Coordinates of C-alpha atoms and ligand atoms in Angstrom, one line a residue:
M1 CA 0.0 0.0 0.0
N2 CA 1.1 3.5 -0.7
E3 CA 2.0 5.7 2.3
K4 CA -0.3 8.6 2.9
P5 CA 1.2 12.0 1.8
V6 CA 2.5 13.9 4.7
D7 CA -0.2 16.6 4.3
D8 CA -2.9 14.1 4.9
V9 CA -1.7 13.2 8.4
N10 CA -4.3 14.0 11.0
P11 CA -3.4 17.5 12.5
E12 CA -3.9 16.2 16.0
V13 CA -1.4 13.4 15.4
K14 CA 1.0 16.1 14.0
E15 CA 0.5 18.2 17.1
A16 CA 1.2 15.2 19.4
E17 CA 4.3 14.4 17.4
K18 CA 5.5 17.9 17.6
A19 CA 4.9 18.0 21.4
E20 CA 6.8 14.8 21.8
E21 CA 9.7 16.2 19.8
V22 CA 9.7 19.3 22.0
E23 CA 9.6 17.2 25.1
E24 CA 12.6 15.1 23.8
Q25 CA 14.6 18.2 23.1
R26 CA 13.8 19.5 26.6
D27 CA 15.0 16.2 28.1
V28 CA 18.3 16.5 26.1
I29 CA 18.8 20.1 27.4
E30 CA 18.1 19.1 30.9
K31 CA 20.5 16.1 30.7
E32 CA 23.2 18.4 29.3
E33 CA 22.6 20.8 32.1
E34 CA 22.7 18.0 34.7
E35 CA 26.0 16.8 33.2
E36 CA 27.2 20.4 33.3
E37 CA 26.3 20.5 37.0
E38 CA 28.1 17.3 37.7
K39 CA 31.3 18.9 36.3
D40 CA 30.9 21.7 38.8
K41 CA 33.3 21.7 41.7
S42 CA 32.3 22.0 45.3
F43 CA 33.9 24.3 47.9
E44 CA 35.6 21.2 49.4
E45 CA 37.1 20.3 46.0
L46 CA 38.5 23.8 45.8
R47 CA 40.3 23.0 49.0
L48 CA 38.7 25.7 51.0
D49 CA 39.2 25.6 54.7
P50 CA 36.4 23.8 56.5
R51 CA 35.8 26.9 58.7
L52 CA 35.0 28.9 55.6
I53 CA 32.8 26.2 54.2
R54 CA 30.9 26.1 57.5
A55 CA 30.5 29.9 57.5
L56 CA 29.2 29.7 53.9
T57 CA 26.7 27.1 54.8
K58 CA 25.4 29.3 57.7
K59 CA 25.0 32.0 55.1
G60 CA 23.0 29.6 52.9
I61 CA 25.7 29.4 50.3
E62 CA 26.3 25.8 49.2
K63 CA 28.0 25.8 45.9
P64 CA 30.6 28.0 44.3
T65 CA 29.6 30.1 41.3
P66 CA 31.7 29.6 38.1
I67 CA 33.9 32.6 38.8
Q68 CA 34.5 31.3 42.3
Q69 CA 35.4 27.8 41.0
T70 CA 37.9 29.3 38.6
A71 CA 39.4 32.1 40.5
I72 CA 39.8 30.6 44.0
P73 CA 42.5 28.0 43.1
F74 CA 44.6 30.5 41.3
I75 CA 44.4 33.1 44.1
L76 CA 45.3 30.3 46.7
E77 CA 48.3 29.5 44.5
G78 CA 49.4 33.2 44.9
K79 CA 49.0 34.0 41.2
D80 CA 48.1 37.4 39.9
V81 CA 44.6 37.3 38.6
V82 CA 42.5 39.5 36.4
A83 CA 38.9 38.3 36.4
K84 CA 35.9 39.4 34.3
A85 CA 32.5 37.9 35.0
K86 CA 28.9 38.9 34.9
T87 CA 27.6 41.4 37.3
G88 CA 26.1 39.6 40.3
S89 CA 28.1 36.5 39.7
G90 CA 29.8 36.3 43.1
K91 CA 33.1 38.1 42.5
T92 CA 33.3 39.4 46.0
L93 CA 33.5 36.0 47.6
A94 CA 35.7 34.8 44.8
Y95 CA 38.5 36.9 46.3
L96 CA 37.4 37.1 50.0
L97 CA 37.4 33.4 50.5
P98 CA 41.0 32.7 49.4
L99 CA 42.2 35.9 51.1
L100 CA 40.8 34.7 54.4
Q101 CA 42.2 31.2 53.9
K102 CA 45.7 32.7 53.3
L103 CA 45.4 34.8 56.4
F104 CA 44.3 31.8 58.5
S105 CA 47.7 30.2 58.0
D106 CA 49.4 33.4 59.5
C107 CA 46.8 33.7 62.2
G108 CA 48.2 33.0 65.7
S109 CA 51.6 31.7 64.4
K110 CA 53.3 35.0 63.9
K111 CA 53.6 38.4 65.5
K112 CA 51.1 41.0 64.4
K113 CA 52.3 43.0 61.4
P114 CA 52.7 46.7 61.6
A115 CA 50.4 47.3 58.7
P116 CA 47.6 45.4 57.0
S117 CA 48.6 42.4 54.9
A118 CA 45.7 42.8 52.5
F119 CA 44.3 45.9 50.9
I120 CA 40.9 45.8 49.2
L121 CA 40.3 48.8 47.1
V122 CA 36.8 49.5 45.9
P123 CA 35.4 52.4 44.0
S124 CA 32.8 53.8 46.3
R125 CA 32.1 54.2 50.1
E126 CA 28.9 52.2 49.7
L127 CA 30.9 49.3 48.3
C128 CA 33.5 49.7 50.9
Q129 CA 30.8 49.3 53.6
Q130 CA 29.4 46.3 51.8
V131 CA 32.7 44.5 51.4
Y132 CA 33.6 45.3 54.9
A133 CA 30.3 43.9 56.2
E134 CA 30.8 40.7 54.1
V135 CA 34.4 40.1 55.3
S136 CA 33.5 40.9 58.9
S137 CA 30.6 38.5 58.9
L138 CA 32.8 35.7 57.5
I139 CA 35.5 36.4 60.1
E140 CA 32.8 36.3 62.8
L141 CA 31.3 33.0 61.5
C142 CA 34.8 31.4 61.2
R143 CA 35.7 32.6 64.8
V144 CA 39.3 33.5 63.9
Q145 CA 41.5 36.2 65.2
I146 CA 41.6 38.3 62.1
K147 CA 40.7 41.9 62.1
A148 CA 39.3 43.9 59.2
V149 CA 38.8 47.7 59.1
Q150 CA 37.4 50.1 56.6
L151 CA 38.7 53.6 56.0
T152 CA 37.0 56.3 53.9
S153 CA 38.2 59.9 53.2
S154 CA 35.4 61.4 55.2
M155 CA 36.5 59.8 58.5
P156 CA 38.2 62.0 61.0
L157 CA 41.9 61.4 61.4
S158 CA 41.5 60.3 64.9
D159 CA 39.0 57.5 63.9
M160 CA 41.4 56.4 61.1
R161 CA 44.2 56.2 63.6
N162 CA 42.1 54.3 66.1
A163 CA 41.0 51.8 63.4
L164 CA 44.6 51.1 62.4
A165 CA 45.8 51.0 66.0
G166 CA 44.3 47.5 66.4
L167 CA 46.7 46.3 63.8
P168 CA 44.2 44.9 61.3
E169 CA 45.1 42.3 58.8
I170 CA 42.6 43.6 56.2
L171 CA 42.0 47.1 55.1
V172 CA 39.0 47.9 52.9
T173 CA 39.2 51.4 51.5
T174 CA 38.7 53.6 48.4
P175 CA 41.5 54.8 46.1
A176 CA 40.8 58.4 47.1
C177 CA 41.5 57.6 50.7
I178 CA 45.0 56.1 50.2
P179 CA 46.9 59.3 49.3
K180 CA 45.1 61.1 52.1
C181 CA 46.3 58.4 54.6
F182 CA 49.8 58.7 53.3
A183 CA 49.7 62.5 53.4
D184 CA 48.3 62.6 57.0
G185 CA 50.7 60.0 58.2
V186 CA 47.9 57.5 59.0
L187 CA 49.5 54.9 56.9
D188 CA 53.3 54.4 56.7
P189 CA 54.5 53.3 53.3
A190 CA 57.6 51.6 54.8
A191 CA 55.4 49.5 57.2
I192 CA 53.1 48.6 54.3
S193 CA 56.0 47.5 52.2
D194 CA 57.0 45.1 55.0
S195 CA 53.5 43.8 55.6
L196 CA 51.5 43.8 52.4
E197 CA 50.9 40.5 50.7
I198 CA 47.8 40.8 48.6
W199 CA 45.9 43.6 46.9
F200 CA 42.4 43.4 45.6
L201 CA 41.5 46.1 43.2
M202 CA 38.0 46.5 42.0
R203 CA 36.9 48.5 39.0
Q204 CA 38.2 52.0 39.5
S205 CA 40.1 54.4 37.3
K206 CA 42.1 56.6 39.6
V207 CA 44.9 54.3 40.2
G208 CA 47.5 56.7 38.9
R209 CA 47.4 58.4 42.2
F210 CA 49.2 55.6 44.0
N211 CA 51.5 54.4 41.3
S212 CA 54.2 54.1 44.0
S213 CA 52.6 50.8 45.0
K214 CA 54.2 49.3 41.9
T215 CA 57.4 49.0 43.9
L216 CA 55.8 47.1 46.7
P217 CA 56.7 43.4 47.1
V218 CA 53.2 42.0 46.8
S219 CA 52.8 38.3 46.2
S220 CA 49.4 38.4 44.7
Y221 CA 47.2 40.9 43.0
V222 CA 43.6 40.2 42.1
C223 CA 41.8 42.7 40.0
Y224 CA 38.6 43.1 38.2
D225 CA 39.6 45.8 35.8
K226 CA 41.7 45.3 32.8
K227 CA 43.0 48.9 32.8
L228 CA 44.6 48.1 36.1
K229 CA 46.2 45.0 34.7
K230 CA 48.8 47.1 32.7
L231 CA 49.8 49.1 35.8
F232 CA 50.2 46.4 38.4
L233 CA 50.2 42.9 37.3
H234 CA 53.0 40.5 36.4
N235 CA 52.1 37.8 34.0
P236 CA 48.6 37.5 35.4
V237 CA 46.1 34.7 34.9
V238 CA 43.2 36.2 32.9
L239 CA 39.8 34.8 33.6
T240 CA 36.9 35.7 31.4
L241 CA 33.6 34.1 32.4
Q242 CA 31.1 35.4 30.0
E243 CA 29.5 34.8 26.7
G244 CA 31.0 36.9 23.9
A245 CA 34.5 37.6 25.3
D246 CA 34.8 40.5 22.9
K247 CA 32.1 42.5 24.8
E248 CA 33.3 45.1 27.2
E249 CA 30.9 44.3 29.9
P250 CA 29.1 41.0 30.8
V251 CA 25.3 41.0 30.4
P252 CA 23.3 39.4 33.2
S253 CA 21.0 37.1 31.2
N254 CA 18.8 36.2 34.2
V255 CA 17.3 39.6 33.9
Q256 CA 14.4 39.8 31.3
Q257 CA 14.6 43.2 29.6
F258 CA 11.6 45.2 28.4
W259 CA 11.0 48.7 27.2
I260 CA 8.2 51.1 26.7
S261 CA 8.2 53.8 24.2
C262 CA 6.7 57.1 25.5
S263 CA 7.2 60.8 25.3
A264 CA 9.3 62.5 28.0
Q265 CA 6.2 64.1 29.5
D266 CA 4.3 60.8 29.6
K267 CA 7.0 59.0 31.7
L268 CA 5.2 60.0 34.9
L269 CA 2.0 58.5 33.6
H270 CA 3.7 55.3 32.6
I271 CA 5.6 54.8 35.8
L272 CA 2.3 55.4 37.7
A273 CA 0.6 52.7 35.6
L274 CA 3.5 50.3 36.1
L275 CA 3.5 50.7 39.9
K276 CA -0.1 51.5 40.7
L277 CA -1.5 48.7 38.5
E278 CA 1.1 46.4 40.0
V279 CA 2.3 44.8 36.8
V280 CA 6.0 44.8 37.9
Q281 CA 7.4 42.7 40.8
K282 CA 8.6 44.4 44.0
K283 CA 11.3 45.2 45.2
I284 CA 11.8 47.9 42.6
L285 CA 14.8 50.1 42.0
I286 CA 14.1 53.2 39.8
F287 CA 17.0 55.0 38.1
I288 CA 16.9 58.6 37.2
N289 CA 19.6 60.9 35.8
T290 CA 19.3 63.9 38.0
I291 CA 18.5 64.4 41.6
D292 CA 15.8 66.9 40.9
M293 CA 14.0 64.3 38.7
G294 CA 14.2 61.9 41.7
F295 CA 12.4 64.4 43.9
K296 CA 9.8 65.2 41.2
L297 CA 9.1 61.5 40.9
K298 CA 8.9 61.0 44.6
L299 CA 6.5 63.8 45.1
F300 CA 4.4 62.7 42.2
L301 CA 4.1 59.1 43.4
E302 CA 3.4 60.2 46.9
K303 CA 0.2 61.8 45.8
F304 CA -1.0 58.3 44.7
G305 CA 0.0 56.7 48.0
I306 CA 3.2 55.2 46.7
K307 CA 6.0 55.8 49.2
T308 CA 9.5 55.8 47.9
A309 CA 13.0 56.5 49.3
I310 CA 15.7 58.4 47.4
L311 CA 19.3 57.6 47.3
N312 CA 21.8 60.1 45.8
G313 CA 25.3 61.5 46.2
E314 CA 24.4 64.6 48.1
L315 CA 23.0 62.8 51.1
P316 CA 25.3 62.3 54.1
Q317 CA 27.2 59.0 54.1
N318 CA 25.4 57.5 57.2
S319 CA 22.0 58.2 55.7
R320 CA 23.0 56.6 52.4
L321 CA 24.3 53.5 54.1
H322 CA 21.2 53.3 56.3
I323 CA 18.9 53.7 53.3
L324 CA 20.7 50.9 51.5
E325 CA 20.5 48.7 54.7
Q326 CA 16.7 49.4 55.1
F327 CA 16.0 48.7 51.4
N328 CA 18.0 45.5 51.6
A329 CA 16.2 44.5 54.8
G330 CA 12.9 45.0 53.0
L331 CA 11.6 47.9 55.0
F332 CA 10.4 49.6 51.8
D333 CA 9.7 48.4 48.3
Y334 CA 10.6 51.4 46.0
L335 CA 14.0 53.1 45.9
I336 CA 14.7 56.0 43.5
A337 CA 18.4 56.3 42.8
T338 CA 20.8 58.3 40.7
D339 CA 23.7 56.5 39.2
D340 CA 27.2 57.0 40.6
N341 CA 28.4 60.5 40.6
S342 CA 29.3 60.5 37.0
Q343 CA 30.6 63.5 35.1
Q344 CA 27.4 63.4 33.1
T345 CA 25.1 63.6 36.1
K346 CA 27.2 66.5 37.4
A347 CA 27.2 68.2 34.1
K348 CA 23.4 67.9 33.9
E349 CA 23.0 69.3 37.4
E350 CA 25.3 72.2 36.6
A351 CA 23.6 72.9 33.3
K352 CA 20.3 73.0 35.2
D353 CA 21.8 75.2 37.8
E354 CA 23.0 77.6 35.1
D355 CA 19.6 77.6 33.6
N356 CA 18.0 78.4 36.9
K357 CA 20.5 81.1 37.8
E358 CA 18.8 83.8 35.9
K359 CA 15.4 83.0 37.3
T360 CA 16.5 82.9 40.9
K361 CA 19.1 85.6 40.9
N362 CA 17.8 87.3 43.9
K363 CA 16.8 84.2 45.9
K364 CA 19.1 82.3 48.2
R365 CA 19.8 79.2 46.2
F366 CA 20.3 75.7 47.5
K367 CA 23.6 74.3 46.3
P368 CA 24.0 70.6 46.4
K369 CA 27.4 69.2 47.3
L370 CA 28.0 65.8 45.7
D371 CA 30.1 63.1 47.2
A372 CA 32.9 62.1 44.8
E373 CA 33.1 58.6 46.4
F374 CA 29.4 58.0 45.9
G375 CA 28.3 55.1 43.8
V376 CA 25.2 52.9 43.9
V377 CA 25.5 51.2 40.6
R378 CA 28.8 49.6 40.4
G379 CA 29.0 46.5 42.6
I380 CA 26.5 47.4 45.2
D381 CA 24.5 44.3 46.1
F382 CA 20.9 45.4 46.4
K383 CA 19.2 42.4 47.9
K384 CA 16.2 40.8 46.3
V385 CA 15.5 43.6 43.8
H386 CA 13.2 42.0 41.3
T387 CA 12.7 45.0 38.9
V388 CA 14.9 47.8 37.7
I389 CA 13.1 50.6 36.0
N390 CA 15.1 53.0 33.9
Y391 CA 12.9 56.1 34.2
D392 CA 15.7 58.0 32.5
M393 CA 17.8 56.0 30.1
P394 CA 21.5 55.7 31.2
Q395 CA 24.1 57.5 29.3
S396 CA 26.1 54.5 28.1
V397 CA 25.8 50.8 27.4
T398 CA 28.0 50.1 30.4
G399 CA 25.7 52.2 32.6
Y400 CA 22.7 50.2 31.3
I401 CA 24.3 46.9 32.1
H402 CA 25.4 48.0 35.6
R403 CA 21.9 49.2 36.3
I404 CA 20.0 46.1 35.2
G405 CA 22.6 44.0 37.0
R406 CA 21.1 45.3 40.3
A407 CA 18.2 42.9 39.6
G408 CA 18.7 39.2 39.4
R409 CA 21.7 39.0 41.7
A410 CA 23.4 35.7 42.1
Y411 CA 20.8 33.0 41.6
S412 CA 17.6 35.0 41.3
S413 CA 15.7 36.1 38.3
G414 CA 14.7 39.7 37.6
S415 CA 13.4 42.1 35.0
S416 CA 14.0 45.5 33.8
V417 CA 11.7 48.1 32.1
S418 CA 13.2 51.0 30.3
L419 CA 11.0 54.1 29.5
V420 CA 12.4 55.4 26.3
S421 CA 11.5 58.8 24.9
P422 CA 12.2 59.8 21.3
D423 CA 15.2 61.8 22.4
E424 CA 16.7 58.7 24.0
M425 CA 15.9 56.4 21.1
E426 CA 19.4 56.7 19.5
G427 CA 21.1 55.7 22.7
F428 CA 18.6 52.9 23.2
E429 CA 19.2 51.5 19.7
E430 CA 22.9 51.5 20.5
I431 CA 22.3 49.5 23.7
K432 CA 20.1 47.1 21.8
S433 CA 22.5 46.4 19.0
F434 CA 25.4 46.0 21.5
L435 CA 23.4 43.5 23.5
A436 CA 22.3 41.6 20.4
G437 CA 25.9 41.3 19.3
E438 CA 27.5 41.6 15.8
E439 CA 26.0 38.4 14.3
D440 CA 22.5 38.8 15.5
K441 CA 21.7 42.4 15.0
D442 CA 18.0 41.9 14.4
S443 CA 17.3 39.8 17.5
D444 CA 15.3 41.6 20.2
V445 CA 17.1 41.4 23.4
I446 CA 14.9 44.1 24.9
T447 CA 11.3 43.4 24.1
P448 CA 8.2 45.6 24.4
F449 CA 6.7 45.4 27.8
P450 CA 3.7 43.1 27.4
L451 CA 1.7 43.7 30.6
L452 CA 0.5 47.2 30.1
T453 CA -2.2 47.9 27.5
E454 CA -2.5 51.4 26.0
N455 CA -6.0 51.5 27.3
A456 CA -4.8 50.8 30.9
V457 CA -2.3 53.7 30.6
E458 CA -4.8 56.1 29.0
C459 CA -7.3 55.5 31.8
L460 CA -4.9 57.1 34.2
R461 CA -3.9 60.0 32.1
Y462 CA -6.3 62.6 33.5
R463 CA -5.3 61.9 37.1
A464 CA -1.6 61.7 36.3
E465 CA -1.5 65.0 34.3
D466 CA -3.5 66.7 37.0
V467 CA -1.2 65.7 39.8
A468 CA 2.0 66.3 37.7
K469 CA 1.0 69.9 37.4
S470 CA 1.0 70.3 41.1
V471 CA 4.6 69.0 41.3
T472 CA 6.2 72.3 40.5
K473 CA 10.0 73.1 40.2
I474 CA 9.7 75.1 43.5
A475 CA 8.1 72.2 45.2
V476 CA 10.9 69.9 44.0
R477 CA 13.6 72.3 45.1
E478 CA 12.1 72.8 48.5
S479 CA 11.6 69.1 49.1
R480 CA 15.1 68.4 48.0
A481 CA 16.5 70.9 50.5
Q482 CA 14.1 69.7 53.2
D483 CA 15.2 66.0 52.6
L484 CA 18.8 67.0 52.8
R485 CA 18.2 68.9 56.1
N486 CA 16.4 66.0 57.5
E487 CA 19.1 63.6 56.5
I488 CA 21.8 65.7 58.0
I489 CA 20.1 65.6 61.3
N490 CA 19.4 61.9 60.9
S491 CA 22.9 61.3 59.9
E492 CA 24.2 62.6 63.3
K493 CA 21.6 60.6 65.1
L494 CA 22.5 57.6 63.1
K495 CA 26.2 58.0 63.8
S496 CA 25.8 57.9 67.5
H497 CA 23.1 55.3 67.4
F498 CA 25.0 52.9 65.2
E499 CA 28.0 53.2 67.5
A500 CA 25.9 51.9 70.3
N501 CA 23.6 49.5 68.2
P502 CA 25.4 48.6 65.0
R503 CA 22.7 46.2 63.9
D504 CA 19.7 48.3 64.7
L505 CA 17.8 49.0 61.5
D506 CA 14.6 50.5 62.8
L507 CA 15.6 53.9 63.9
L508 CA 14.6 56.1 61.1
K509 CA 12.3 55.7 58.1
H510 CA 13.7 57.0 54.8
D511 CA 10.5 56.7 52.7
K512 CA 8.5 59.3 54.6
L513 CA 6.4 61.8 52.8
L514 CA 7.9 65.0 51.6
S515 CA 4.8 66.8 50.2
K516 CA 3.6 69.7 52.3
T517 CA 0.0 68.6 51.7
A518 CA -1.0 65.1 52.6
P519 CA -2.0 62.9 49.6
V520 CA -5.8 63.0 49.0
P521 CA -7.4 59.7 49.8
H522 CA -9.2 59.2 46.5
L523 CA -5.9 59.1 44.5
K524 CA -4.6 56.2 46.6
D525 CA -6.9 53.7 45.0
I526 CA -7.6 53.3 41.3
P527 CA -11.3 52.4 40.9
E528 CA -11.9 49.2 39.0
Y529 CA -13.7 50.9 36.1
L530 CA -10.4 52.7 35.3
V531 CA -8.4 49.5 35.0
D532 CA -8.2 47.7 31.7
P533 CA -9.3 44.0 32.1
K534 CA -6.1 42.7 30.5
T535 CA -3.9 44.7 32.7
Q536 CA -6.0 43.7 35.7
E537 CA -5.4 40.0 34.8
A538 CA -1.7 40.7 34.4
S539 CA -1.6 42.4 37.8
K540 CA -3.3 39.4 39.4
M541 CA -0.6 37.1 38.0
V542 CA 2.2 39.3 39.1
K543 CA 0.7 39.2 42.7
L544 CA 0.3 35.5 42.5
A545 CA 3.9 35.1 41.4
R546 CA 5.0 37.3 44.2
A547 CA 3.1 35.3 46.7
A548 CA 4.7 32.1 45.3
M549 CA 8.2 33.6 45.5
G550 CA 7.5 34.6 49.1
N551 CA 6.6 31.0 49.9
C552 CA 9.8 29.8 48.2
R553 CA 11.9 32.0 50.4
R554 CA 10.1 30.8 53.5
S555 CA 10.8 27.3 52.6
G556 CA 14.5 27.8 53.3
G557 CA 16.7 28.8 50.5
G558 CA 14.7 27.0 47.9
R559 CA 17.4 24.9 46.4
N560 CA 15.4 21.6 46.5
N561 CA 13.7 19.8 43.7
A562 CA 10.2 20.9 44.6
N563 CA 11.3 24.5 44.3
K564 CA 13.1 23.7 41.1
K565 CA 9.9 22.4 39.6
R566 CA 7.9 25.3 41.0
S567 CA 10.1 27.9 39.6
R568 CA 10.2 26.2 36.2
K569 CA 6.4 26.0 35.9
G570 CA 5.0 28.8 38.0
G571 CA 7.5 31.4 36.9
D572 CA 7.3 35.0 36.2
P573 CA 4.1 36.2 34.5
L574 CA 6.4 38.3 32.2
K575 CA 7.5 35.0 30.7
T576 CA 4.1 33.5 30.3
F577 CA 1.6 36.4 29.8
S578 CA 1.1 38.4 26.7
A579 CA -1.3 41.2 26.4
N580 CA -1.7 40.1 22.8
G581 CA -3.0 36.8 23.9
S582 CA -0.1 34.5 23.1
K583 CA 0.6 32.0 25.9
R584 CA 4.3 32.5 26.2
G585 CA 6.4 35.6 26.2
R586 CA 8.5 35.8 23.1
S587 CA 11.8 36.8 24.7
G588 CA 12.6 33.4 26.0
G589 CA 12.9 32.3 29.6
V590 CA 15.0 33.7 32.3
G591 CA 18.4 32.2 32.0
Q592 CA 17.8 30.8 28.5
K593 CA 20.4 31.3 25.8
K594 CA 19.1 32.5 22.5
D595 CA 19.6 29.0 21.1
G596 CA 17.4 27.7 24.0
K597 CA 20.3 25.8 25.4
G598 CA 20.4 26.6 29.1
S599 CA 22.1 29.4 30.8
S600 CA 24.4 32.1 29.5
D601 CA 24.8 33.6 32.9
G602 CA 27.5 31.2 33.9
L603 CA 25.2 29.8 36.7
T604 CA 24.2 26.2 36.8
K605 CA 20.6 25.1 36.5
K606 CA 20.3 24.4 40.2
Q607 CA 21.8 27.8 41.0
R608 CA 19.5 29.6 38.7
T609 CA 16.3 28.0 39.8
A610 CA 17.0 28.5 43.5
Ligands
LIG1 N1 28.3 30.7 45.7 C1 27.2 31.5 45.9 N2 26.0 31.0 46.1 C2 24.9 31.8 46.4 N3 25.0 33.1 46.4 C3 26.2 33.7 46.3 C4 27.3 32.9 46.0 N4 28.4 33.8 45.9 C5 27.9 35.0 46.1 N5 26.5 35.0 46.3 C6 25.6 36.1 46.5 O1 25.4 36.7 45.2 C7 25.2 38.1 45.4 C8 26.1 38.9 44.3 O2 27.5 38.7 44.6 P1 28.6 39.8 44.4 O3 28.1 41.1 45.0 O4 29.9 39.3 44.8 O5 28.5 39.9 42.8 P2 29.5 40.6 41.9 O6 29.9 39.7 40.8 O7 30.6 41.3 42.7 O8 28.6 41.7 41.2 P3 29.0 43.2 40.6 O9 29.8 42.9 39.4 O10 27.7 43.8 40.4 O11 29.8 43.9 41.7 C9 25.5 38.5 46.8 O12 24.3 38.6 47.5 C10 26.2 37.2 47.3 O13 26.0 37.0 48.7

């Protein structure tokens, strides 16, 4: 008998065959991933000290990330290392663990050295505090006699001297602080040259200031910036853990990237829709390019009952650290932040100042003083940020990558939404084509945000425009000055309070209202008739997903199989919902390579799903 032509095959059978094929492919991918996992090394196999492994277990860290697996053995061998890995991939522990292990062997056996044996240089005070906290907690958990201190330029000399008087083994500081310490005699170059064994340099560009360190007899440098490599390193091991080694910066692929096209004036309307209709997951970090814009946004959202905190370079250091701590501890869900104190941000502020000069000639003007060591984007580990919103687009591709890297840290997934105005389109296109790569120019790495229908946005227009009018330039300037005054007072209180209660988080709230008039109650809730049904459905799914994620966390780290399945199936509505009615998002799943073959973030399947 003749075989039936292919076209005559029953469509249901065809469907079933297709589904089977897809299932088979999925099995192959999962098998590949499992094999990949089996190749992974454990902390024990990296010959990490059992005290460190126990400390990591207490912190809920069970398995080294790829950068940790690769870098730790080289650093333990005393090799100079230049490492490049995706943002959020665990670089901090990749150097802290071998550093502590090296110091363990000295500990107790020798006399204390006159100066620290290890210098960790990081680009901002915030990062300084973060690294110091991380190393201190490891030391505490390991119960070893090692001392770490942090120094920043703003510290009084007496505090610096006191900190160093205890003969710490580890110094965490910023590059700007080193020359100051030398000039004020707080650090003695001769003593350093006798003691120093290891430097860790993290992304910063002002190294020219302490070139003299080239002459120091250091056994191992580890650095995360290739510019520094030329200055300091001797025949270093270069580790690049990322896809597309030609790219300047690694892209975190566990962050789903979306964008919304809107005019500059409509950005307030769109962010209101995103937050008020709850179509993005909390916690949310919102980036703006100028401090004034931050206050405008805060005042605007306040009117709708959305409380936010602001983080920027003109706030006193104690306040900034406290805001970060509170946000990380989950005391508030929305944080508005400027980038680090880039030239561009400054230039913009100055241009605005010039612009305002004429208008306010006779008035006493408020002059912000920005902190040169401020930086929230590079390296700061914001905990459990699910969504990053670019209210203003960043000025560069690198800026974009650093911003979105604040979501989806380590093993979690996240998403980003960029509001792009026509003026920002050129820069946005550049970002898109960079991310797509040379070969794949047409692929959409950043896809249109699917959960907000035009109708849903338009329903809020009247209210948004009405409220936006009330947020005048004067109101913005006054609230900015008010916030700074409050924070200066807070900062003093915080200083003395933290000396007495270093772990107390609940002293001050940073997301309090700044408006002079209280928000009117009717704006707090959006009546149902104003909400588009599709967006309403999306919002419900986002809430369900959030609840599910909450449960995962409660069930203890979530690295078991049940959670694995849950995260694969339940997932993020951004991956499964489309306002256009298709069942799956088109951009591929979190942690999926473009070819569908597992992760490009360098994390294993287990790590990603946890
Ligand atoms: N092996 C691990 N398992 C689970 N979590 C980890 C592991 N290593 C680090 N982490 C966590 O991952 C988060 C990000 O780590 P880290 O800040 O070191 O990333 P990074 O690579 O330095 O990022 P960036 O480039 O943005 O500075 C931190 O919360 C850290 O505690």
